[in-house]
XYZ file of C-alpha atoms in Angstrom:
348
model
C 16.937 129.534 11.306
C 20.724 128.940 10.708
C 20.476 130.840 7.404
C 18.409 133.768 9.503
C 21.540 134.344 11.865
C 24.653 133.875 8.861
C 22.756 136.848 7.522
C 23.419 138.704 10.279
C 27.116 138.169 9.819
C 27.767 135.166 12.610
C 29.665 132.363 10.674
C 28.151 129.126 10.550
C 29.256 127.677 13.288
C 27.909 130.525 15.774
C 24.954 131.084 13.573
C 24.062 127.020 13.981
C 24.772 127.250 17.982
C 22.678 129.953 18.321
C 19.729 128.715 15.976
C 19.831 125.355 18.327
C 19.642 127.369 21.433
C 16.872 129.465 20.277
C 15.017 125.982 18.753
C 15.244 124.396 22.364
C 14.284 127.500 24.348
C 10.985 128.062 21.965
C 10.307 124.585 22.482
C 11.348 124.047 26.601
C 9.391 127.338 27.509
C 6.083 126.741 26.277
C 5.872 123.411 27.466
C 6.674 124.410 30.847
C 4.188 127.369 30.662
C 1.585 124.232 29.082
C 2.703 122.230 32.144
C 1.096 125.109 34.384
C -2.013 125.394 32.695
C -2.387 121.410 32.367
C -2.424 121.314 36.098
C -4.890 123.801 36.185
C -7.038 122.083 33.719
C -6.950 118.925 35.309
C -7.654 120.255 38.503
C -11.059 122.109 37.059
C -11.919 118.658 35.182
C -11.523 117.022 38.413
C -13.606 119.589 40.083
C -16.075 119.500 37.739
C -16.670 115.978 37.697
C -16.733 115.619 41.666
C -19.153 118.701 41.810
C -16.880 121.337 42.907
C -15.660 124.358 41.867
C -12.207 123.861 41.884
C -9.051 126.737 41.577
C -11.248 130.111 41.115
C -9.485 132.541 43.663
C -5.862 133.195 42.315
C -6.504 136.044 38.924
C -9.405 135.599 36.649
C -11.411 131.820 36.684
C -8.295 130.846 38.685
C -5.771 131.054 36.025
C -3.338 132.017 38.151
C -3.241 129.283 40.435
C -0.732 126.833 39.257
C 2.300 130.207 39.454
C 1.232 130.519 42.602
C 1.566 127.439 44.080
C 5.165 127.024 42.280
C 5.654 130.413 44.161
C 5.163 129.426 47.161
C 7.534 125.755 46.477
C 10.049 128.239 45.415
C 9.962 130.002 48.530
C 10.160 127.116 51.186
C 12.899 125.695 52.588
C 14.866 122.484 51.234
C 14.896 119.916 53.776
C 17.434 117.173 53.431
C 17.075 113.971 55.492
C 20.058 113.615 57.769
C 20.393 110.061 56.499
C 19.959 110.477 52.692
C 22.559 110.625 50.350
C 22.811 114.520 49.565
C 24.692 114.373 46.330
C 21.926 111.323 44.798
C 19.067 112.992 46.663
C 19.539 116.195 44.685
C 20.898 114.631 41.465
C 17.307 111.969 41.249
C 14.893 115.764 40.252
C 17.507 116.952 37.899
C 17.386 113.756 36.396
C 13.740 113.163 36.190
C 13.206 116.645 34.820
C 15.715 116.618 32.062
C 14.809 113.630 30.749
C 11.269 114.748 30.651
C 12.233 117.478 27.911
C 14.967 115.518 26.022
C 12.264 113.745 24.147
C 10.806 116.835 22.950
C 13.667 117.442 20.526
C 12.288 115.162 17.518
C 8.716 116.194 18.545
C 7.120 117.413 15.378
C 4.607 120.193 15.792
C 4.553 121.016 11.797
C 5.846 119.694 8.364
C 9.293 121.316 9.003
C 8.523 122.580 12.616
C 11.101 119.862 14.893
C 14.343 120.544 16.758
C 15.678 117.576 15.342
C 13.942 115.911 12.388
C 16.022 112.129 12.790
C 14.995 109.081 10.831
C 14.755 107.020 14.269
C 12.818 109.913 15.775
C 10.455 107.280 17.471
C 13.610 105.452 18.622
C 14.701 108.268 20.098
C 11.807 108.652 22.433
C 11.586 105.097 23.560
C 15.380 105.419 24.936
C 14.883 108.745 26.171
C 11.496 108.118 27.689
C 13.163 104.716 29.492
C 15.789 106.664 31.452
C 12.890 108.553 33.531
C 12.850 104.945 35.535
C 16.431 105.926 36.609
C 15.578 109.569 38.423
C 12.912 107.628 40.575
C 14.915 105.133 41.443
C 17.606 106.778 42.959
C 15.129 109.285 45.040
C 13.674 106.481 46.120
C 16.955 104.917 47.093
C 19.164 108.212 48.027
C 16.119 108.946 50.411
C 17.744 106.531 53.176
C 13.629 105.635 54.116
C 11.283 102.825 53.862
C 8.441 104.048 51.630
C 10.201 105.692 49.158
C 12.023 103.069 48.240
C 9.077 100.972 48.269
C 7.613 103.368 45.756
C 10.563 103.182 43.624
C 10.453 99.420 43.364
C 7.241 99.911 42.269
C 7.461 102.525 39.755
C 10.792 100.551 38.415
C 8.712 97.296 37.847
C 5.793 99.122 36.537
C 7.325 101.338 34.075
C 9.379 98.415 32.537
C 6.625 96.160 32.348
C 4.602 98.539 30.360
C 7.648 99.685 28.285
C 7.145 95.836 26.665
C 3.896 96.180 25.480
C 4.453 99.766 23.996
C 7.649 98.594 22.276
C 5.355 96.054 20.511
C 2.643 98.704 19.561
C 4.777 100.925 18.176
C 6.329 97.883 16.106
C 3.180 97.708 14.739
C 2.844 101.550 13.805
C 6.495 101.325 12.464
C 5.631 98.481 10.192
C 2.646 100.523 9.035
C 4.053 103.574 8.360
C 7.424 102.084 7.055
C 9.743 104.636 8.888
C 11.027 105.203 11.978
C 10.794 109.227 11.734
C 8.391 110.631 13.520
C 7.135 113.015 10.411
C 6.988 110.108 8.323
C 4.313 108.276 10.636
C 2.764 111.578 10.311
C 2.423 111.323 6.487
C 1.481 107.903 6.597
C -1.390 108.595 7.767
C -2.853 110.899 5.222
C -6.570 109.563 3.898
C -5.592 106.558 6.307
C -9.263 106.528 7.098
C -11.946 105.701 4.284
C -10.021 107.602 2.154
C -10.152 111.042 3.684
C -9.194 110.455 7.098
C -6.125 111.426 8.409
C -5.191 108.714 11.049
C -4.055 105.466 11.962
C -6.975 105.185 14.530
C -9.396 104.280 11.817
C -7.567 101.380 10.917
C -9.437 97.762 12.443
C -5.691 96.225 13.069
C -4.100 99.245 14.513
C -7.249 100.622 16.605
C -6.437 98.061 19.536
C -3.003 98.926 19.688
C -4.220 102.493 20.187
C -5.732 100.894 23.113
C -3.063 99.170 24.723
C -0.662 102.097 23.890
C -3.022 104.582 25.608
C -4.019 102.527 28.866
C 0.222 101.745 28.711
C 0.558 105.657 28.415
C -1.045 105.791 31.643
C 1.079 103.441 33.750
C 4.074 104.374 32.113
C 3.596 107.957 33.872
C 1.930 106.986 36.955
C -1.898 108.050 36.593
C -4.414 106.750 37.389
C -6.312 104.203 38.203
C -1.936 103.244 37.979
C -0.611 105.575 40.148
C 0.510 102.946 42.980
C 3.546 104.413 43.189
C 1.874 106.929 45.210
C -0.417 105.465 46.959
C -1.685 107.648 50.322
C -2.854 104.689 52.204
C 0.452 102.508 51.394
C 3.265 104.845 50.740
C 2.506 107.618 52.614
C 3.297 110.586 49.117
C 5.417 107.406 47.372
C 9.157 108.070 46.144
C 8.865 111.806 46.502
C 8.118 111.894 50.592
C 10.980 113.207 51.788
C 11.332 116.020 49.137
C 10.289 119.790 49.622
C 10.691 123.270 48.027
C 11.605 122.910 44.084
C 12.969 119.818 44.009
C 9.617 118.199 44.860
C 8.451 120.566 42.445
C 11.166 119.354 39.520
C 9.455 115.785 39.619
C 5.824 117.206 39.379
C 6.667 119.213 36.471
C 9.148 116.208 34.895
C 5.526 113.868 35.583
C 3.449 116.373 33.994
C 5.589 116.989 30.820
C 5.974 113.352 30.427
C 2.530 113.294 30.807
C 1.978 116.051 27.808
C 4.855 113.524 25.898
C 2.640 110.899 25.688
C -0.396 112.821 24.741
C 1.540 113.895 21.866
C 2.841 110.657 21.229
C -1.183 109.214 21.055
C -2.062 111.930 18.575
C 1.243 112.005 16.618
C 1.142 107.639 16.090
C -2.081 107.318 16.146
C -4.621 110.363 15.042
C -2.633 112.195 12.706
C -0.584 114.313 14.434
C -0.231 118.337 12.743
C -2.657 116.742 9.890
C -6.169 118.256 9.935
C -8.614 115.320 10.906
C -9.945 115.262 7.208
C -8.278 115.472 3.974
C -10.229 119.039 2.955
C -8.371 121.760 1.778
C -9.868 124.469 4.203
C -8.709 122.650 6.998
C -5.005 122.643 5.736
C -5.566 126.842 6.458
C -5.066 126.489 10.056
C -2.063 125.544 10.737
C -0.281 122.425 12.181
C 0.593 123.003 15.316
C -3.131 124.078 16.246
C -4.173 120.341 15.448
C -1.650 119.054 17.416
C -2.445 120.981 20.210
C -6.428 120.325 19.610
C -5.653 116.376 20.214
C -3.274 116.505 22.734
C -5.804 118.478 24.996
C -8.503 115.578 24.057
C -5.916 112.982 24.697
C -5.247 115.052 27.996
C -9.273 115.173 28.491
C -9.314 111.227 29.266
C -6.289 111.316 31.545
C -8.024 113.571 33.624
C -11.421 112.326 33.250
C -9.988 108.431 34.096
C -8.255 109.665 36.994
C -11.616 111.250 38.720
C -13.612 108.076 37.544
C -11.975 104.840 37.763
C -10.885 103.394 41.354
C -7.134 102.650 41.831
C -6.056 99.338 40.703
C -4.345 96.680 43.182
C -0.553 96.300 41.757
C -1.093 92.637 41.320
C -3.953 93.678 38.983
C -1.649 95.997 37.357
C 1.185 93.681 36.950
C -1.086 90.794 35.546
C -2.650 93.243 32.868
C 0.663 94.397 31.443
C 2.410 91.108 31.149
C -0.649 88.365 31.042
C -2.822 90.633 28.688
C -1.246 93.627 26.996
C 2.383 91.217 26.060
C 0.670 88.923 24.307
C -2.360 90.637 22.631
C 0.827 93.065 21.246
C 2.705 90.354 20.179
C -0.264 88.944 18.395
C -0.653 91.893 16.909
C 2.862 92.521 15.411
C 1.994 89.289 13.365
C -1.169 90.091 12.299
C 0.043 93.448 11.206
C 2.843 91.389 9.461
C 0.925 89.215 8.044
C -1.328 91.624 6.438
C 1.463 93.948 5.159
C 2.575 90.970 3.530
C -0.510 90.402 1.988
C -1.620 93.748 0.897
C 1.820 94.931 -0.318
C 4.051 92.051 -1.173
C 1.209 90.045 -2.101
C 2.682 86.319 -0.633
């Protein structure tokens, strides 16, 4: 793209700033337009499974819905508590929503299709994603009320626990794949599976860690049968009580793109990412980003369908699952893998 605007006479320099720009704008758009229509399609999926009809009034099937209701935040007044400290209290949604895109950067939605194609890509996203904890923390605290910073204790011990265990899985992927760039896992995984598969999901060793990584996925941004952070009967609306108009509205659309993040991340680490499913050339016609896109939505699928299935878990429950079961079945796991690396490829 930096070629693209030198041609049109800009020097380098210029031509570079603008071809960033442009890069994060076609990237930070859509996946705030995706954000809309993911809250519309878990909302039907929810619907659906508890027998109702859900959105259906706001433009055709209900499409509409989500714009409207980010209308009508948009509109509404922002309410500051007297106590709450105004400069931390507006700063905490700025926070939480920035970080939410940052990791989108090294995000790879084709062979040469990423803002920033980095050789510690997956790095990257595990500092990125690990500042989020910082945005809640301070609404929480800036909030000057009970609850809130209840919930942020909460969502500060529950994130980091579950940070462990995925830091481990993706050890595990990394060792696999041999690189730390996100494209490379990607290519990794070519015939992964019986030959003509294209992902690590096939794989007996790394299959569990998909596990782990995907039920971690889900604490790690607050859904549930996890989402004690905002617990109704406990917390009253959790961290984010005291917050109206669009700064409520900047941490539900920094939780839902974190929530797309990880979706990506599932099909990018574990199920092949841009790759078709199967190494057949007709597949390879359509192109990259479509795949993506395809598993990310089935990814998305079980999020939603967990949520309106499985009962909220006690936090004691959640706490002894991430550090009594998912720490050490990931450790054991980075050994294994080890060990069998080793074996295979090094042959001691």
């Amino acid at each position: 793209m930096t070629e693209f605007f030198q041609s049109l006479g800009m020097s380098y320099e210029w031509a570079w700033f603008v071809a960033t720009l442009a890069g994060i704008l076609l990237i930070a758009l859509p996946v705030m337009l995706a954000v809309a229509y993911i809250i519309y399609f878990d909302r039907k999926v929810i619907a659906a499974i508890s027998l109702r009809r859900g959105p259906n009034v706001v433009g055709p099937f209900g499409l509409l819905q989500s714009f409207a209701d980010g209308l009508k935040v948009f509109l509404q007044e922002t309410i500051i508590p007297s106590g709450a400290n105004k400069g931390l209290f507006l700063l905490a949604p700025i926070i939480t929503f920035t970080v939410a895109l940052l990791a989108w950067a090294v995000i790879p939605f084709g062979a040469e299709a990423v803002l920033a194609n980095i050789n510690v890509g997956l790095l990257y996203v595990l500092a990125i994603s690990s500042l989020g904890v910082y945005g809640v923390v301070i609404a929480g605290w800036a909030s000057n009320s009970k609850y809130p910073f209840f919930s942020a204790m909460r969502a500060a011990a529950q994130m980091i626990s579950y940070e462990v265990s995925i830091g481990f899985v993706l050890v595990c992927v990394v060792i696999y794949a041999g690189t730390f760039n996100l494209n490379g896992i990607i290519e990794a995984q070519r015939g992964h599976g019986f030959g003509f598969v294209n992902a690590y999901g096939f794989n007996l060793l790394l299959f569990p860690m998909w596990v782990v990584f995907f039920i971690s996925s889900l604490a790690e941004t607050a859904r549930a049968p996890f989402d004690l952070t905002e617990a109704e009967s406990e917390l009253v609306a959790g961290y984010q009580t005291e917050y109206s108009s669009m700064s409520f509205a900047l941490f539900w659309l920094g939780e839902y793109a974190n929530i797309l993040l990880m979706c990506a991340l599932n099909s990018i680490l574990f199920w092949g990412g841009w790759l078709p499913p199967f190494e057949w050339e007709p597949l390879y016609m359509v192109p990259g980003i479509i795949w993506l896109f395809l598993k990310m939505f089935l990814t998305f699928f079980l999020f939603s369908w967990i949520w309106a299935t499985v009962p909220r878990y006690r936090y004691d429950q959640l706490m002894r699952l991430g550090w009594k079961i998912f720490l050490p079945l990931s450790l054991l796991f980075v050994v294994m893998v080890s060990g069998w690396i080793m074996y295979t490829r090094v042959g001691l």
